[in-house]
C-alpha positions as YAML, in Angstrom:
chain: A
units: angstrom
residues:
- id: 1
  name: UNK
  ca: [0.00, 0.00, 0.00]
- id: 2
  name: UNK
  ca: [1.31, 3.44, -0.96]
- id: 3
  name: UNK
  ca: [1.15, 5.94, 1.91]
- id: 4
  name: UNK
  ca: [3.00, 8.83, 0.29]
- id: 5
  name: UNK
  ca: [1.46, 12.28, 0.11]
- id: 6
  name: UNK
  ca: [0.84, 11.75, -3.61]
- id: 7
  name: UNK
  ca: [-1.05, 8.45, -3.30]
- id: 8
  name: UNK
  ca: [-4.56, 9.91, -3.69]
- id: 9
  name: UNK
  ca: [-5.57, 11.53, -7.04]
- id: 10
  name: UNK
  ca: [-7.02, 14.62, -5.31]
- id: 11
  name: UNK
  ca: [-3.86, 14.96, -3.26]
- id: 12
  name: UNK
  ca: [-1.79, 14.95, -6.46]
- id: 13
  name: UNK
  ca: [-3.65, 18.02, -7.73]
- id: 14
  name: UNK
  ca: [-3.31, 19.85, -4.41]
- id: 15
  name: UNK
  ca: [0.34, 18.91, -4.17]
- id: 16
  name: UNK
  ca: [0.96, 20.17, -7.71]
- id: 17
  name: UNK
  ca: [-0.68, 23.51, -6.90]
- id: 18
  name: UNK
  ca: [1.22, 23.81, -3.63]
- id: 19
  name: UNK
  ca: [4.49, 22.93, -5.35]
- id: 20
  name: UNK
  ca: [3.86, 25.56, -8.02]
- id: 21
  name: UNK
  ca: [3.31, 28.19, -5.33]
- id: 22
  name: UNK
  ca: [6.42, 27.06, -3.48]
- id: 23
  name: UNK
  ca: [8.51, 27.16, -6.64]
- id: 24
  name: UNK
  ca: [7.33, 30.72, -7.26]
- id: 25
  name: UNK
  ca: [8.87, 31.71, -3.90]
- id: 26
  name: UNK
  ca: [5.83, 31.62, -1.60]
- id: 27
  name: UNK
  ca: [7.36, 30.96, 1.83]
- id: 28
  name: UNK
  ca: [4.11, 29.70, 3.36]
- id: 29
  name: UNK
  ca: [3.72, 27.13, 0.57]
- id: 30
  name: UNK
  ca: [7.36, 26.14, 1.02]
- id: 31
  name: UNK
  ca: [6.81, 25.70, 4.74]
- id: 32
  name: UNK
  ca: [3.65, 23.63, 4.22]
- id: 33
  name: UNK
  ca: [5.44, 21.39, 1.70]
- id: 34
  name: UNK
  ca: [8.34, 20.98, 4.10]
- id: 35
  name: UNK
  ca: [5.97, 19.93, 6.87]
- id: 36
  name: UNK
  ca: [3.98, 17.61, 4.59]
- id: 37
  name: UNK
  ca: [7.14, 15.86, 3.47]
- id: 38
  name: UNK
  ca: [8.35, 15.79, 7.07]
- id: 39
  name: UNK
  ca: [5.16, 14.10, 8.26]
- id: 40
  name: UNK
  ca: [5.37, 11.43, 5.53]
- id: 41
  name: UNK
  ca: [9.09, 10.85, 5.60]
- id: 42
  name: UNK
  ca: [11.14, 7.79, 6.23]
- id: 43
  name: UNK
  ca: [14.53, 9.02, 7.41]
- id: 44
  name: UNK
  ca: [16.91, 9.21, 4.47]
- id: 45
  name: UNK
  ca: [14.12, 8.90, 1.89]
- id: 46
  name: UNK
  ca: [13.32, 11.28, -0.94]
- id: 47
  name: UNK
  ca: [10.54, 12.76, 1.25]
- id: 48
  name: UNK
  ca: [13.12, 13.37, 3.97]
- id: 49
  name: UNK
  ca: [15.34, 15.29, 1.55]
- id: 50
  name: UNK
  ca: [12.36, 17.26, 0.21]
- id: 51
  name: UNK
  ca: [11.37, 18.16, 3.76]
- id: 52
  name: UNK
  ca: [14.80, 19.68, 4.39]
- id: 53
  name: UNK
  ca: [14.78, 21.39, 0.98]
- id: 54
  name: UNK
  ca: [11.43, 23.16, 1.36]
- id: 55
  name: UNK
  ca: [11.90, 24.05, 5.02]
- id: 56
  name: UNK
  ca: [15.29, 25.56, 4.13]
- id: 57
  name: UNK
  ca: [13.74, 27.65, 1.33]
- id: 58
  name: UNK
  ca: [11.08, 29.06, 3.65]
- id: 59
  name: UNK
  ca: [13.50, 29.53, 6.56]
- id: 60
  name: UNK
  ca: [15.87, 31.54, 4.38]
- id: 61
  name: UNK
  ca: [12.99, 33.92, 3.68]
- id: 62
  name: UNK
  ca: [12.51, 34.48, 7.41]
- id: 63
  name: UNK
  ca: [9.52, 32.16, 7.94]
- id: 64
  name: UNK
  ca: [9.60, 31.67, 11.72]
- id: 65
  name: UNK
  ca: [7.86, 28.26, 11.86]
- id: 66
  name: UNK
  ca: [10.07, 26.96, 9.04]
- id: 67
  name: UNK
  ca: [13.16, 28.12, 10.94]
- id: 68
  name: UNK
  ca: [11.91, 26.29, 14.02]
- id: 69
  name: UNK
  ca: [11.11, 23.07, 12.19]
- id: 70
  name: UNK
  ca: [14.35, 23.14, 10.21]
- id: 71
  name: UNK
  ca: [16.26, 23.51, 13.47]
- id: 72
  name: UNK
  ca: [14.37, 20.55, 14.92]
- id: 73
  name: UNK
  ca: [15.06, 18.46, 11.83]
- id: 74
  name: UNK
  ca: [18.79, 19.21, 12.00]
- id: 75
  name: UNK
  ca: [18.87, 18.32, 15.70]
- id: 76
  name: UNK
  ca: [16.85, 15.11, 15.65]
- id: 77
  name: UNK
  ca: [17.43, 13.39, 12.32]
- id: 78
  name: UNK
  ca: [19.28, 10.08, 12.60]
- id: 79
  name: UNK
  ca: [20.72, 10.56, 9.10]
- id: 80
  name: UNK
  ca: [23.89, 12.20, 7.82]
- id: 81
  name: UNK
  ca: [21.88, 15.46, 7.67]
- id: 82
  name: UNK
  ca: [22.18, 15.80, 11.48]
- id: 83
  name: UNK
  ca: [24.01, 19.04, 12.21]
- id: 84
  name: UNK
  ca: [23.86, 20.61, 15.66]
- id: 85
  name: UNK
  ca: [25.47, 23.85, 14.48]
- id: 86
  name: UNK
  ca: [22.73, 24.31, 11.87]
- id: 87
  name: UNK
  ca: [20.13, 23.25, 14.42]
- id: 88
  name: UNK
  ca: [21.35, 25.96, 16.80]
- id: 89
  name: UNK
  ca: [21.48, 28.53, 14.02]
- id: 90
  name: UNK
  ca: [17.89, 28.00, 12.87]
- id: 91
  name: UNK
  ca: [16.43, 27.56, 16.35]
- id: 92
  name: UNK
  ca: [18.07, 30.81, 17.44]
- id: 93
  name: UNK
  ca: [16.63, 32.58, 14.38]
- id: 94
  name: UNK
  ca: [13.14, 31.37, 15.33]
- id: 95
  name: UNK
  ca: [13.68, 32.20, 19.02]
- id: 96
  name: UNK
  ca: [14.75, 35.74, 18.18]
- id: 97
  name: UNK
  ca: [11.53, 36.14, 16.16]
- id: 98
  name: UNK
  ca: [9.52, 35.27, 19.27]
- id: 99
  name: UNK
  ca: [8.75, 31.59, 18.65]
- id: 100
  name: UNK
  ca: [7.49, 30.21, 21.96]
- id: 101
  name: UNK
  ca: [9.04, 26.72, 21.76]
- id: 102
  name: UNK
  ca: [12.34, 27.51, 20.02]
- id: 103
  name: UNK
  ca: [14.26, 28.79, 23.09]
- id: 104
  name: UNK
  ca: [13.67, 25.52, 24.93]
- id: 105
  name: UNK
  ca: [14.73, 23.39, 21.98]
- id: 106
  name: UNK
  ca: [17.78, 25.59, 21.45]
- id: 107
  name: UNK
  ca: [18.64, 25.17, 25.13]
- id: 108
  name: UNK
  ca: [18.29, 21.41, 24.71]
- id: 109
  name: UNK
  ca: [20.76, 21.41, 21.80]
- id: 110
  name: UNK
  ca: [23.17, 23.70, 23.67]
- id: 111
  name: UNK
  ca: [22.94, 21.52, 26.76]
- id: 112
  name: UNK
  ca: [24.43, 18.74, 24.64]
- id: 113
  name: UNK
  ca: [21.32, 16.57, 24.62]
- id: 114
  name: UNK
  ca: [21.57, 15.97, 20.86]
- id: 115
  name: UNK
  ca: [25.23, 14.98, 20.86]
- id: 116
  name: UNK
  ca: [26.89, 18.39, 20.65]
- id: 117
  name: UNK
  ca: [29.49, 19.76, 23.04]
- id: 118
  name: UNK
  ca: [27.56, 21.28, 25.98]
- id: 119
  name: UNK
  ca: [27.45, 25.03, 26.52]
- id: 120
  name: UNK
  ca: [25.52, 25.17, 29.78]
- id: 121
  name: UNK
  ca: [25.70, 28.94, 30.14]
- id: 122
  name: UNK
  ca: [24.04, 29.46, 26.77]
- id: 123
  name: UNK
  ca: [21.54, 26.68, 27.48]
- id: 124
  name: UNK
  ca: [20.52, 28.47, 30.68]
- id: 125
  name: UNK
  ca: [20.21, 31.75, 28.78]
- id: 126
  name: UNK
  ca: [17.79, 30.23, 26.27]
- id: 127
  name: UNK
  ca: [15.84, 28.30, 28.90]
- id: 128
  name: UNK
  ca: [15.32, 31.64, 30.67]
- id: 129
  name: UNK
  ca: [13.98, 33.13, 27.44]
- id: 130
  name: UNK
  ca: [11.59, 30.18, 27.23]
- id: 131
  name: UNK
  ca: [10.44, 30.73, 30.82]
- id: 132
  name: UNK
  ca: [9.70, 34.38, 30.00]
- id: 133
  name: UNK
  ca: [7.38, 33.07, 27.29]
- id: 134
  name: UNK
  ca: [5.65, 30.83, 29.81]
- id: 135
  name: UNK
  ca: [6.73, 27.52, 28.31]
- id: 136
  name: UNK
  ca: [6.56, 24.74, 30.91]
- id: 137
  name: UNK
  ca: [9.31, 22.59, 29.37]
- id: 138
  name: UNK
  ca: [11.73, 25.54, 29.58]
- id: 139
  name: UNK
  ca: [10.68, 26.12, 33.19]
- id: 140
  name: UNK
  ca: [11.34, 22.48, 34.04]
- id: 141
  name: UNK
  ca: [14.67, 22.48, 32.20]
- id: 142
  name: UNK
  ca: [15.79, 25.66, 33.95]
- id: 143
  name: UNK
  ca: [14.88, 24.00, 37.25]
- id: 144
  name: UNK
  ca: [17.03, 21.03, 36.27]
- id: 145
  name: UNK
  ca: [19.97, 23.35, 35.53]
- id: 146
  name: UNK
  ca: [19.63, 24.99, 38.98]
- id: 147
  name: UNK
  ca: [19.32, 21.61, 40.66]
- id: 148
  name: UNK
  ca: [22.49, 20.31, 39.00]
- id: 149
  name: UNK
  ca: [24.44, 23.55, 39.00]
- id: 150
  name: UNK
  ca: [24.93, 23.36, 35.24]
- id: 151
  name: UNK
  ca: [25.65, 26.80, 33.79]
- id: 152
  name: UNK
  ca: [24.46, 28.44, 37.02]
- id: 153
  name: UNK
  ca: [25.27, 28.23, 40.68]
- id: 154
  name: UNK
  ca: [23.46, 25.29, 42.26]
- id: 155
  name: UNK
  ca: [20.30, 26.60, 43.92]
- id: 156
  name: UNK
  ca: [17.65, 24.22, 45.20]
- id: 157
  name: UNK
  ca: [15.19, 27.02, 45.98]
- id: 158
  name: UNK
  ca: [15.26, 28.24, 42.37]
- id: 159
  name: UNK
  ca: [15.11, 24.65, 41.10]
- id: 160
  name: UNK
  ca: [12.00, 24.10, 43.21]
- id: 161
  name: UNK
  ca: [10.49, 27.40, 42.01]
- id: 162
  name: UNK
  ca: [10.91, 26.53, 38.32]
- id: 163
  name: UNK
  ca: [9.73, 22.95, 38.77]
- id: 164
  name: UNK
  ca: [6.65, 24.29, 40.55]
- id: 165
  name: UNK
  ca: [5.94, 26.80, 37.76]
- id: 166
  name: UNK
  ca: [6.09, 24.00, 35.19]
- id: 167
  name: UNK
  ca: [4.09, 21.61, 37.36]
- id: 168
  name: UNK
  ca: [1.31, 24.17, 37.76]
- id: 169
  name: UNK
  ca: [0.95, 24.05, 33.97]
- id: 170
  name: UNK
  ca: [0.56, 20.27, 34.09]
- id: 171
  name: UNK
  ca: [4.12, 19.32, 33.12]
- id: 172
  name: UNK
  ca: [4.40, 15.69, 34.27]
- id: 173
  name: UNK
  ca: [8.20, 15.67, 34.39]
- id: 174
  name: UNK
  ca: [8.20, 18.73, 36.63]
- id: 175
  name: UNK
  ca: [5.58, 17.11, 38.84]
- id: 176
  name: UNK
  ca: [7.85, 14.07, 39.17]
- id: 177
  name: UNK
  ca: [10.79, 16.35, 39.96]
- id: 178
  name: UNK
  ca: [8.81, 17.82, 42.86]
- id: 179
  name: UNK
  ca: [7.88, 14.41, 44.28]
...
């Protein structure tokens, strides 16, 4: 059974129209194509390469969501496309445009969680940006940094504070950290 995004005749027409828009330079169409190919990809497949291609096109035009997703793709792909420097670059672009989730994911990359050399001070900086945007994962991660003394002076009161902020938003990991 064919599960690609072009398997249905109606989808082929929509995909052709979307591709035409993307090829004409429409960043939203490029982003949508990048996400469609991302959602249907098998790592290393043609869809995987097309996902990177279209997200890159949109990201280069300043499309914030495309920058975020391209950063995620570079940080989490198990293929030779994995590149933590590019992940950091695109996640920072999205974070500086105000993307709510990007600072946390950038902190995660900078903390070394995706295989890069850790830069705890920068990870803390970006987790703080995420906390200012009210993102519970960033609050929990900042709490973890205070608890371990990574990039900041160890401070159990601040760790508790940030875990509690995240837990109040329903973050299960933060709730476990408080237990």
